[in-house]
PDB file of C-alpha atoms in Angstrom:
ATOM      1  CA  MET A   4       0.000   0.000   0.000  1.00  0.00           C
ATOM      2  CA  SER A   5       1.462   3.320  -0.949  1.00  0.00           C
ATOM      3  CA  ILE A   6       1.169   6.510   1.010  1.00  0.00           C
ATOM      4  CA  THR A   7      -0.343   9.467  -0.820  1.00  0.00           C
ATOM      5  CA  THR A   8       0.733  13.089  -0.814  1.00  0.00           C
ATOM      6  CA  GLU A   9      -2.540  13.842   0.955  1.00  0.00           C
ATOM      7  CA  ASN A  10      -1.589  11.408   3.745  1.00  0.00           C
ATOM      8  CA  LEU A  11       1.845  12.985   4.055  1.00  0.00           C
ATOM      9  CA  ASN A  12       0.377  16.489   4.182  1.00  0.00           C
ATOM     10  CA  TYR A  13      -2.036  15.415   6.916  1.00  0.00           C
ATOM     11  CA  LEU A  14       0.791  13.890   8.948  1.00  0.00           C
ATOM     12  CA  GLY A  15       2.831  17.055   8.423  1.00  0.00           C
ATOM     13  CA  THR A  16      -0.016  19.161   9.781  1.00  0.00           C
ATOM     14  CA  LEU A  17      -0.320  16.909  12.826  1.00  0.00           C
ATOM     15  CA  ILE A  18       3.417  17.182  13.460  1.00  0.00           C
ATOM     16  CA  ALA A  19       3.484  20.955  12.969  1.00  0.00           C
ATOM     17  CA  ASN A  20       0.628  21.378  15.457  1.00  0.00           C
ATOM     18  CA  SER A  21       2.034  18.918  17.985  1.00  0.00           C
ATOM     19  CA  SER A  22       3.669  19.801  21.283  1.00  0.00           C
ATOM     20  CA  ALA A  23       7.020  18.356  20.165  1.00  0.00           C
ATOM     21  CA  GLU A  24      10.093  20.572  20.355  1.00  0.00           C
ATOM     22  CA  GLN A  25      11.190  22.379  17.174  1.00  0.00           C
ATOM     23  CA  PRO A  26      14.247  20.190  16.414  1.00  0.00           C
ATOM     24  CA  GLU A  27      12.114  17.047  16.623  1.00  0.00           C
ATOM     25  CA  LYS A  28       9.415  18.633  14.460  1.00  0.00           C
ATOM     26  CA  HIS A  29      11.985  19.531  11.812  1.00  0.00           C
ATOM     27  CA  GLU A  30      13.397  16.005  11.868  1.00  0.00           C
ATOM     28  CA  MET A  31       9.951  14.416  11.486  1.00  0.00           C
ATOM     29  CA  LEU A  32       8.937  16.811   8.700  1.00  0.00           C
ATOM     30  CA  SER A  33      12.209  16.125   6.893  1.00  0.00           C
ATOM     31  CA  PHE A  34      11.488  12.397   7.125  1.00  0.00           C
ATOM     32  CA  LEU A  35       8.030  12.933   5.592  1.00  0.00           C
ATOM     33  CA  ALA A  36       9.569  14.961   2.757  1.00  0.00           C
ATOM     34  CA  ASP A  37      11.996  12.092   2.104  1.00  0.00           C
ATOM     35  CA  MET A  38       9.077   9.647   2.021  1.00  0.00           C
ATOM     36  CA  GLU A  39       7.246  11.815  -0.504  1.00  0.00           C
ATOM     37  CA  GLN A  40      10.324  11.952  -2.745  1.00  0.00           C
ATOM     38  CA  ALA A  41      10.778   8.176  -2.490  1.00  0.00           C
ATOM     39  CA  GLN A  42       7.128   7.678  -3.483  1.00  0.00           C
ATOM     40  CA  LYS A  43       7.633   9.878  -6.557  1.00  0.00           C
ATOM     41  CA  GLU A  44      10.708   7.867  -7.557  1.00  0.00           C
ATOM     42  CA  MET A  45       8.806   4.602  -7.146  1.00  0.00           C
ATOM     43  CA  ASP A  46       5.948   5.918  -9.293  1.00  0.00           C
ATOM     44  CA  LYS A  47       8.444   6.959 -11.971  1.00  0.00           C
ATOM     45  CA  LEU A  48      10.011   3.481 -11.933  1.00  0.00           C
ATOM     46  CA  LEU A  49       6.624   1.769 -12.186  1.00  0.00           C
ATOM     47  CA  LEU A  50       5.611   3.927 -15.154  1.00  0.00           C
ATOM     48  CA  THR A  51       8.923   3.177 -16.866  1.00  0.00           C
ATOM     49  CA  LEU A  52       8.327  -0.539 -16.325  1.00  0.00           C
ATOM     50  CA  ALA A  53       4.805  -0.182 -17.713  1.00  0.00           C
ATOM     51  CA  VAL A  54       6.175   1.332 -20.931  1.00  0.00           C
ATOM     52  CA  MET A  55       8.773  -1.433 -21.216  1.00  0.00           C
ATOM     53  CA  PHE A  56       6.083  -4.087 -20.785  1.00  0.00           C
ATOM     54  CA  ASP A  57       3.915  -2.375 -23.413  1.00  0.00           C
ATOM     55  CA  GLN A  58       6.809  -2.307 -25.878  1.00  0.00           C
ATOM     56  CA  ASN A  59       7.349  -6.038 -25.400  1.00  0.00           C
ATOM     57  CA  ASP A  60       3.745  -7.096 -26.009  1.00  0.00           C
ATOM     58  CA  MET A  61       3.066  -7.566 -22.303  1.00  0.00           C
ATOM     59  CA  GLN A  62       0.299  -4.976 -21.965  1.00  0.00           C
ATOM     60  CA  GLU A  63      -1.361  -6.796 -19.075  1.00  0.00           C
ATOM     61  CA  MET A  64       1.763  -6.351 -16.951  1.00  0.00           C
ATOM     62  CA  GLY A  65       1.960  -2.705 -18.020  1.00  0.00           C
ATOM     63  CA  THR A  66      -1.626  -2.193 -16.905  1.00  0.00           C
ATOM     64  CA  GLU A  67      -0.872  -3.780 -13.536  1.00  0.00           C
ATOM     65  CA  CYS A  68       2.092  -1.430 -13.020  1.00  0.00           C
ATOM     66  CA  ARG A  69      -0.095   1.581 -13.782  1.00  0.00           C
ATOM     67  CA  LYS A  70      -2.683   0.427 -11.241  1.00  0.00           C
ATOM     68  CA  PHE A  71      -0.136   0.995  -8.479  1.00  0.00           C
ATOM     69  CA  VAL A  72       0.411   4.583  -9.598  1.00  0.00           C
ATOM     70  CA  PHE A  73      -3.127   5.597 -10.590  1.00  0.00           C
ATOM     71  CA  LYS A  74      -5.357   4.234  -7.852  1.00  0.00           C
TER      72      LYS A  74
END
C-alpha cells in the first residue's frame, strides 16, 4: 500500500501542530519529505516498467504497473 501526498500532508499538519520541540518537528517533517520523494521515484520506476512491458507485447503487466500509480 502506498502513502499518498494527501496522507503525508495530513501527517505534516499533525506534526506541525504537535507539542514536540522544534528540532524534533523539523526532523519528522524532513522524514516525511523524504518519504514523498521516495514515493515519486517509485511511481516513476513503475511507469517506466509499464512502458517497457507495453513495448514487449506484455500490456497486461503494463496495466498492472499503472494500477499501483493511478489508484
